PDB file of C-alpha atoms in Angstrom:
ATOM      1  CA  UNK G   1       0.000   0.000   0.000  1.00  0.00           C
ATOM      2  CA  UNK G   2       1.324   3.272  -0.777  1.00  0.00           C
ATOM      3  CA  UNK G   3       2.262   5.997   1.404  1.00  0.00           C
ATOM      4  CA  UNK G   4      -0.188   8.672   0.647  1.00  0.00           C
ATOM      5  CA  UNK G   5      -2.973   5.750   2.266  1.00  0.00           C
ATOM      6  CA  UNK G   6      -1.348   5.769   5.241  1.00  0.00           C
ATOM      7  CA  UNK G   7      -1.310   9.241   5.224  1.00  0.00           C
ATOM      8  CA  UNK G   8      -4.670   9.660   5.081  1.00  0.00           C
ATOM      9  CA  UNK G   9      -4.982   6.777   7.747  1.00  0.00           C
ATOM     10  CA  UNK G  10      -2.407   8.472  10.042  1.00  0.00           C
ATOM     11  CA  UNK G  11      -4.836  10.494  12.120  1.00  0.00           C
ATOM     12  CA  UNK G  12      -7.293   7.412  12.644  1.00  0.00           C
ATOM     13  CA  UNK G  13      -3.905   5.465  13.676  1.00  0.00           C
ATOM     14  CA  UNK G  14      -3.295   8.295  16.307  1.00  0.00           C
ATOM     15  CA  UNK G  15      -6.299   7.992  17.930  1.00  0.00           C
ATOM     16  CA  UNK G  16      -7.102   4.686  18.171  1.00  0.00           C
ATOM     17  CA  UNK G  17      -4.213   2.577  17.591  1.00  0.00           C
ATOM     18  CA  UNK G  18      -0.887   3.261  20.090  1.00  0.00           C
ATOM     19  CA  UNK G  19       1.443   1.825  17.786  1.00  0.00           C
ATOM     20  CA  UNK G  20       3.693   4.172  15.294  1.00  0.00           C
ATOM     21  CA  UNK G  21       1.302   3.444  11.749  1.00  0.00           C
ATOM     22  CA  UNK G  22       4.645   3.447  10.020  1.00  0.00           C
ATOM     23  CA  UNK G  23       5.664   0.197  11.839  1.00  0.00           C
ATOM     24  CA  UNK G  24       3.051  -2.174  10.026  1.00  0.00           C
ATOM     25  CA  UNK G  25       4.580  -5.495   9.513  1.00  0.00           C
ATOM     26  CA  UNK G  26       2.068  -6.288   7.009  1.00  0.00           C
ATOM     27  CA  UNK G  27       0.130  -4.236   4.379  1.00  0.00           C
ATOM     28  CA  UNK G  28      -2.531  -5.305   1.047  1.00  0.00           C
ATOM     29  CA  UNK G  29      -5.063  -3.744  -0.392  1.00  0.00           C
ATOM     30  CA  UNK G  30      -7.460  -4.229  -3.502  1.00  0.00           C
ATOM     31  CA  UNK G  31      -9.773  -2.505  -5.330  1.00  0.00           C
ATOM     32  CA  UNK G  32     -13.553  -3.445  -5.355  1.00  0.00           C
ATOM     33  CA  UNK G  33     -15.495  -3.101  -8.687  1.00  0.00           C
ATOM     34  CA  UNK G  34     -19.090  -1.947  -8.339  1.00  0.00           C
ATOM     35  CA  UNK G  35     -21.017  -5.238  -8.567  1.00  0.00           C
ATOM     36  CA  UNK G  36     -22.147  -7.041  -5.458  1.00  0.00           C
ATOM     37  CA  UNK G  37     -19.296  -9.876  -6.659  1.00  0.00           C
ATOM     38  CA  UNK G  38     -16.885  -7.592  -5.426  1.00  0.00           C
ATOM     39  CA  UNK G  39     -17.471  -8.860  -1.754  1.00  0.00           C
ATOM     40  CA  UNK G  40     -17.039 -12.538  -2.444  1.00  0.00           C
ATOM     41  CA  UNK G  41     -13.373 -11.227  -3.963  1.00  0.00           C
ATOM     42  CA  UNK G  42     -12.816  -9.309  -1.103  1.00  0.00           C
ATOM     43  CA  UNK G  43     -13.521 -12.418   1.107  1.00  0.00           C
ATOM     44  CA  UNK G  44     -10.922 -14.256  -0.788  1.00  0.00           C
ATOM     45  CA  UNK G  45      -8.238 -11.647  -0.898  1.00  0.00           C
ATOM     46  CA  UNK G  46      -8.471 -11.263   2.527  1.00  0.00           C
ATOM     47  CA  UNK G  47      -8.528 -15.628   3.283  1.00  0.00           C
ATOM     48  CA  UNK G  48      -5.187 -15.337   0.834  1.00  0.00           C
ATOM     49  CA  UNK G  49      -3.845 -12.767   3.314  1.00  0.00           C
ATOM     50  CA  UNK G  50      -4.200 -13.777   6.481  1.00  0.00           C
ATOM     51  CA  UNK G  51      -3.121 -17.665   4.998  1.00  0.00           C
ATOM     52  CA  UNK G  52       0.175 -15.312   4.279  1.00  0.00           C
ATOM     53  CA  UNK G  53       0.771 -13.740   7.038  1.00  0.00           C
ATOM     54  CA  UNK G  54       0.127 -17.342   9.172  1.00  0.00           C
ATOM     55  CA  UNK G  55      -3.092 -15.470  11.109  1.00  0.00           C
ATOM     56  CA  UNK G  56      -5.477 -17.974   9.884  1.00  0.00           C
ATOM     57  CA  UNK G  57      -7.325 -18.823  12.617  1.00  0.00           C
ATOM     58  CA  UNK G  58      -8.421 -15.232  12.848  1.00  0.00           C
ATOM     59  CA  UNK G  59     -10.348 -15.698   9.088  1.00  0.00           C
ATOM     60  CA  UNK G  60     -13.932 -16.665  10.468  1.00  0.00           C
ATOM     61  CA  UNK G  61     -14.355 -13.380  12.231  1.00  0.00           C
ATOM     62  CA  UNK G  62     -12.179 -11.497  10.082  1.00  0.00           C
ATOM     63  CA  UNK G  63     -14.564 -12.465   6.833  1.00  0.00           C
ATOM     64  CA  UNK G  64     -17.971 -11.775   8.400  1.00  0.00           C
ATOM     65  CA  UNK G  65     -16.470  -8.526   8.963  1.00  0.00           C
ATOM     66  CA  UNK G  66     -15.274  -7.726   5.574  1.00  0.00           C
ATOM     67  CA  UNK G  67     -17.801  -8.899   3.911  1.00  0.00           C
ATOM     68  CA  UNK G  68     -20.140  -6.523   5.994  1.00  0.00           C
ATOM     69  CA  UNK G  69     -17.731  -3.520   5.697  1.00  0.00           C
ATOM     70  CA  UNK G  70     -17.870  -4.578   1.766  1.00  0.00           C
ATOM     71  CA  UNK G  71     -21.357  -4.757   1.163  1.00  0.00           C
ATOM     72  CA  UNK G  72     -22.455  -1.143   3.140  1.00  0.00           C
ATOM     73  CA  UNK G  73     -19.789   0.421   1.230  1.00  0.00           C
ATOM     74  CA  UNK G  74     -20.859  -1.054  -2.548  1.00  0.00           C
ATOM     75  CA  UNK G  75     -24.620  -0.716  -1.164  1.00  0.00           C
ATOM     76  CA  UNK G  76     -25.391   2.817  -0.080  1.00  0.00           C
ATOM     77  CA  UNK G  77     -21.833   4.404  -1.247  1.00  0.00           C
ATOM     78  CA  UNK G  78     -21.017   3.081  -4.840  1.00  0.00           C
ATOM     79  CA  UNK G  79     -24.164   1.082  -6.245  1.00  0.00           C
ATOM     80  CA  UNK G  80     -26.742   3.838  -4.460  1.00  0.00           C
ATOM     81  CA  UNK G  81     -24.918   6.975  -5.932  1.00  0.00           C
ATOM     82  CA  UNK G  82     -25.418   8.304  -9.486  1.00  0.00           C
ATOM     83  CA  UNK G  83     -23.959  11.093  -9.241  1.00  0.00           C
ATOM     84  CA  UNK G  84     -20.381   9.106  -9.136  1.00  0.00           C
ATOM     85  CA  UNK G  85     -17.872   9.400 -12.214  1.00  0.00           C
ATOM     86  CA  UNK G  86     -16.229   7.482 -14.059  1.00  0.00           C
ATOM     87  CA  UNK G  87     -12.990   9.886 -12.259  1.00  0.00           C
ATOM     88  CA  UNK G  88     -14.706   8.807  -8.673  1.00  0.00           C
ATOM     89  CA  UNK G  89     -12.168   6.086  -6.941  1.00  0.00           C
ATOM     90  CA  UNK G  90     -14.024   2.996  -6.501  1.00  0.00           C
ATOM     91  CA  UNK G  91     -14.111   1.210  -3.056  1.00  0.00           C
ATOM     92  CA  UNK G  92     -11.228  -0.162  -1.966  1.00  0.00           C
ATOM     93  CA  UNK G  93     -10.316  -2.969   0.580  1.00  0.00           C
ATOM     94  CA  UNK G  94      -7.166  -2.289   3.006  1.00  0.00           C
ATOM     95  CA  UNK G  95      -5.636  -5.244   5.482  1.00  0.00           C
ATOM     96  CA  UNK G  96      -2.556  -3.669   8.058  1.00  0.00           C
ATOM     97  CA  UNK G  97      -1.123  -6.225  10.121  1.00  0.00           C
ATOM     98  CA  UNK G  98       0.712  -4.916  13.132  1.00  0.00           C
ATOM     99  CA  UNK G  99       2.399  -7.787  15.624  1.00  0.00           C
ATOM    100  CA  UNK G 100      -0.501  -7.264  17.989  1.00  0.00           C
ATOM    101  CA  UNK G 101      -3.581  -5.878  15.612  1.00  0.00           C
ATOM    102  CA  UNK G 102      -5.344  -6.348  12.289  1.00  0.00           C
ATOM    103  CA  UNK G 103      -7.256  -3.951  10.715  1.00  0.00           C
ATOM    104  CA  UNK G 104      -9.468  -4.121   7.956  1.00  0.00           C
ATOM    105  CA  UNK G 105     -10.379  -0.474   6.025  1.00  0.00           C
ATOM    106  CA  UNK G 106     -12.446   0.014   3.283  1.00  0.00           C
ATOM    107  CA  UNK G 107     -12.486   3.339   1.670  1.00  0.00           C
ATOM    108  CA  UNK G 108     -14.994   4.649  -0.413  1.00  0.00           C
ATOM    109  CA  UNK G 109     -16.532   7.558  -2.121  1.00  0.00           C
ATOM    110  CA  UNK G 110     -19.345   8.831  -0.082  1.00  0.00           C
ATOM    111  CA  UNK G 111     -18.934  11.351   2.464  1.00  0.00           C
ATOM    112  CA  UNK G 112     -21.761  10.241   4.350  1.00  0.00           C
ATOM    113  CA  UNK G 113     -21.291   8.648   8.263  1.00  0.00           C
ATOM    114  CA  UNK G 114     -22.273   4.954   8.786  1.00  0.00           C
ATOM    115  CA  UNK G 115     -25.360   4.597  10.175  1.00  0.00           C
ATOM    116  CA  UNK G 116     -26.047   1.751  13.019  1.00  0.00           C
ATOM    117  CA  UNK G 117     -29.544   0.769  12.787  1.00  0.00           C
ATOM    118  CA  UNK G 118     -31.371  -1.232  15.481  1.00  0.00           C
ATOM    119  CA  UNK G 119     -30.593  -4.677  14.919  1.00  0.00           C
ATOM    120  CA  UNK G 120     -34.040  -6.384  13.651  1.00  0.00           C
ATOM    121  CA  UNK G 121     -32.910  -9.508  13.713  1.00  0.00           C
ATOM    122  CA  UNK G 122     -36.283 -11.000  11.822  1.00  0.00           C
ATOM    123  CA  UNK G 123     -34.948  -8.549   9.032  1.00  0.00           C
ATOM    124  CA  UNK G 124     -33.316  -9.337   5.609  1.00  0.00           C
ATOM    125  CA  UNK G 125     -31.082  -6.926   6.347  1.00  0.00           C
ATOM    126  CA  UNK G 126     -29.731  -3.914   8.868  1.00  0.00           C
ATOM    127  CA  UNK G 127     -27.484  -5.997  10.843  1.00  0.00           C
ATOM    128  CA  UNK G 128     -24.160  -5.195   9.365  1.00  0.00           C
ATOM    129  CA  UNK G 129     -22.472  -2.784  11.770  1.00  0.00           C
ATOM    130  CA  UNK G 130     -23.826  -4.579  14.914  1.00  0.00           C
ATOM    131  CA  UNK G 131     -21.865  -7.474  13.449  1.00  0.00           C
ATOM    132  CA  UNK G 132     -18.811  -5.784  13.134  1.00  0.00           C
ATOM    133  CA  UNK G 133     -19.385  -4.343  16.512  1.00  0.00           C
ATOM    134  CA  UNK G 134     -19.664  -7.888  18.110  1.00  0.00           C
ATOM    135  CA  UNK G 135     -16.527  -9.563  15.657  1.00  0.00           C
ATOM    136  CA  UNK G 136     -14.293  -6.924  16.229  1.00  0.00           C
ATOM    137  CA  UNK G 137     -12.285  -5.480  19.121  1.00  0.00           C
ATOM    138  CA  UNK G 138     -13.499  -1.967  17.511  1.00  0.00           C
ATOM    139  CA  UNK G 139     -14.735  -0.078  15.301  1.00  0.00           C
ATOM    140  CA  UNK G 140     -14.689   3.176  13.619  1.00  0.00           C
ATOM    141  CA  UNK G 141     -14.308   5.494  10.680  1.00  0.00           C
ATOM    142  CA  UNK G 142     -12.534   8.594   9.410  1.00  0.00           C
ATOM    143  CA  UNK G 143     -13.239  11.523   6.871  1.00  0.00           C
ATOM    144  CA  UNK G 144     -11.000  11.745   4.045  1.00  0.00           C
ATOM    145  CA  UNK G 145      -9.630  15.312   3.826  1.00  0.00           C
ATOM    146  CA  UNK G 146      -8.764  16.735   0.356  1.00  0.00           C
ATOM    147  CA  UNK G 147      -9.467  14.711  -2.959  1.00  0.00           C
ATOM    148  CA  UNK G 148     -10.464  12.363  -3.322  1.00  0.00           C
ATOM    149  CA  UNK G 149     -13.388  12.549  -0.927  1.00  0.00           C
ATOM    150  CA  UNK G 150     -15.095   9.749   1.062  1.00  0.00           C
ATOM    151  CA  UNK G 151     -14.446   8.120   4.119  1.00  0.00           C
ATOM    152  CA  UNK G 152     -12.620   4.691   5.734  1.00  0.00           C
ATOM    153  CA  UNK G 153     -14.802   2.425   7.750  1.00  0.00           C
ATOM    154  CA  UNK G 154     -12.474   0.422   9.618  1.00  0.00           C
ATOM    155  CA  UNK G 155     -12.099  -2.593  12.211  1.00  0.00           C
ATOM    156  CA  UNK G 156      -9.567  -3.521  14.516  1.00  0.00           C
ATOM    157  CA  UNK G 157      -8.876  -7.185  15.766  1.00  0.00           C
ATOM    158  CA  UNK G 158      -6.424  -8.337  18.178  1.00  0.00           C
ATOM    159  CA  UNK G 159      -3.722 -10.763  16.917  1.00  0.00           C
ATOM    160  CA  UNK G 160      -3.471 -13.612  19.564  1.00  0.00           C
TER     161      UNK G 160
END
């Protein structure tokens, strides 16, 4: 991943994480197309990942997550917005593997604040951040300053 990411991340990684951001042992990212077959890829890229980086027993969790963070972002930022470009970034996927944390990111275009519904759990849907809420150790996102806009919704895990 290239520095001007973790640029952008560096304020979230001040606040929430105590570890120097420029100290990640581990770093991948991908880009997510705008079709719902984007989260299925993003579940795989991130199994491949962790398999590399030996943290494989953290996948089950780790997956429900992504896919969740995935799907909100392709649902009501990419898919739900027609005013988008074909110069807009699409969404894009981040893993950052410190020796004690992983955090999945995924950036996208909307400037818009997740929402946490009440969890209707007779519902098709609206359970996505309570679920990353209850798999991860926390959870949070960030503005993007500058171009291009957006925000990252992110989750933190602790490495065992």
């Amino acid at each position: 991943m290239g520095t001007k990411v973790l640029t952008r991340l560096d304020p979230l990684g001040q606040s929430v994480f105590p570890v120097d951001p420029w100290t990640v042992s581990g770093s991948a990212s991908c880009s997510l197309p705008p079709r719902y077959e984007s989260v299925g890829g993003a579940r795989k890229f991130t199994r491949d990942t962790l398999r590399d980086w030996g943290l494989e027993g953290l996948f089950d969790g780790v997956e429900l997550v992504v896919s969740e963070l995935v799907t909100n972002a392709l649902r009501h930022a990419v898919l739900a917005a027609p005013e988008l470009t074909d110069d807009t970034p699409p969404a894009r996927l981040h893993l950052m593997h410190w020796s004690s944390r992983l955090v999945c990111a995924v950036r996208d275009p909307s400037d818009d604040s997740p929402v946490a519904g009440e969890a209707d759990f007779g519902a098709e849907g609206g359970r996505g951040l309570y679920l990353v809420e209850s798999f991860s150790d926390s959870w949070g996102w960030q503005p993007l300053s500058g171009a291009p806009h957006g925000k990252i919704v992110w989750a933190l895990f602790r490495v065992p």
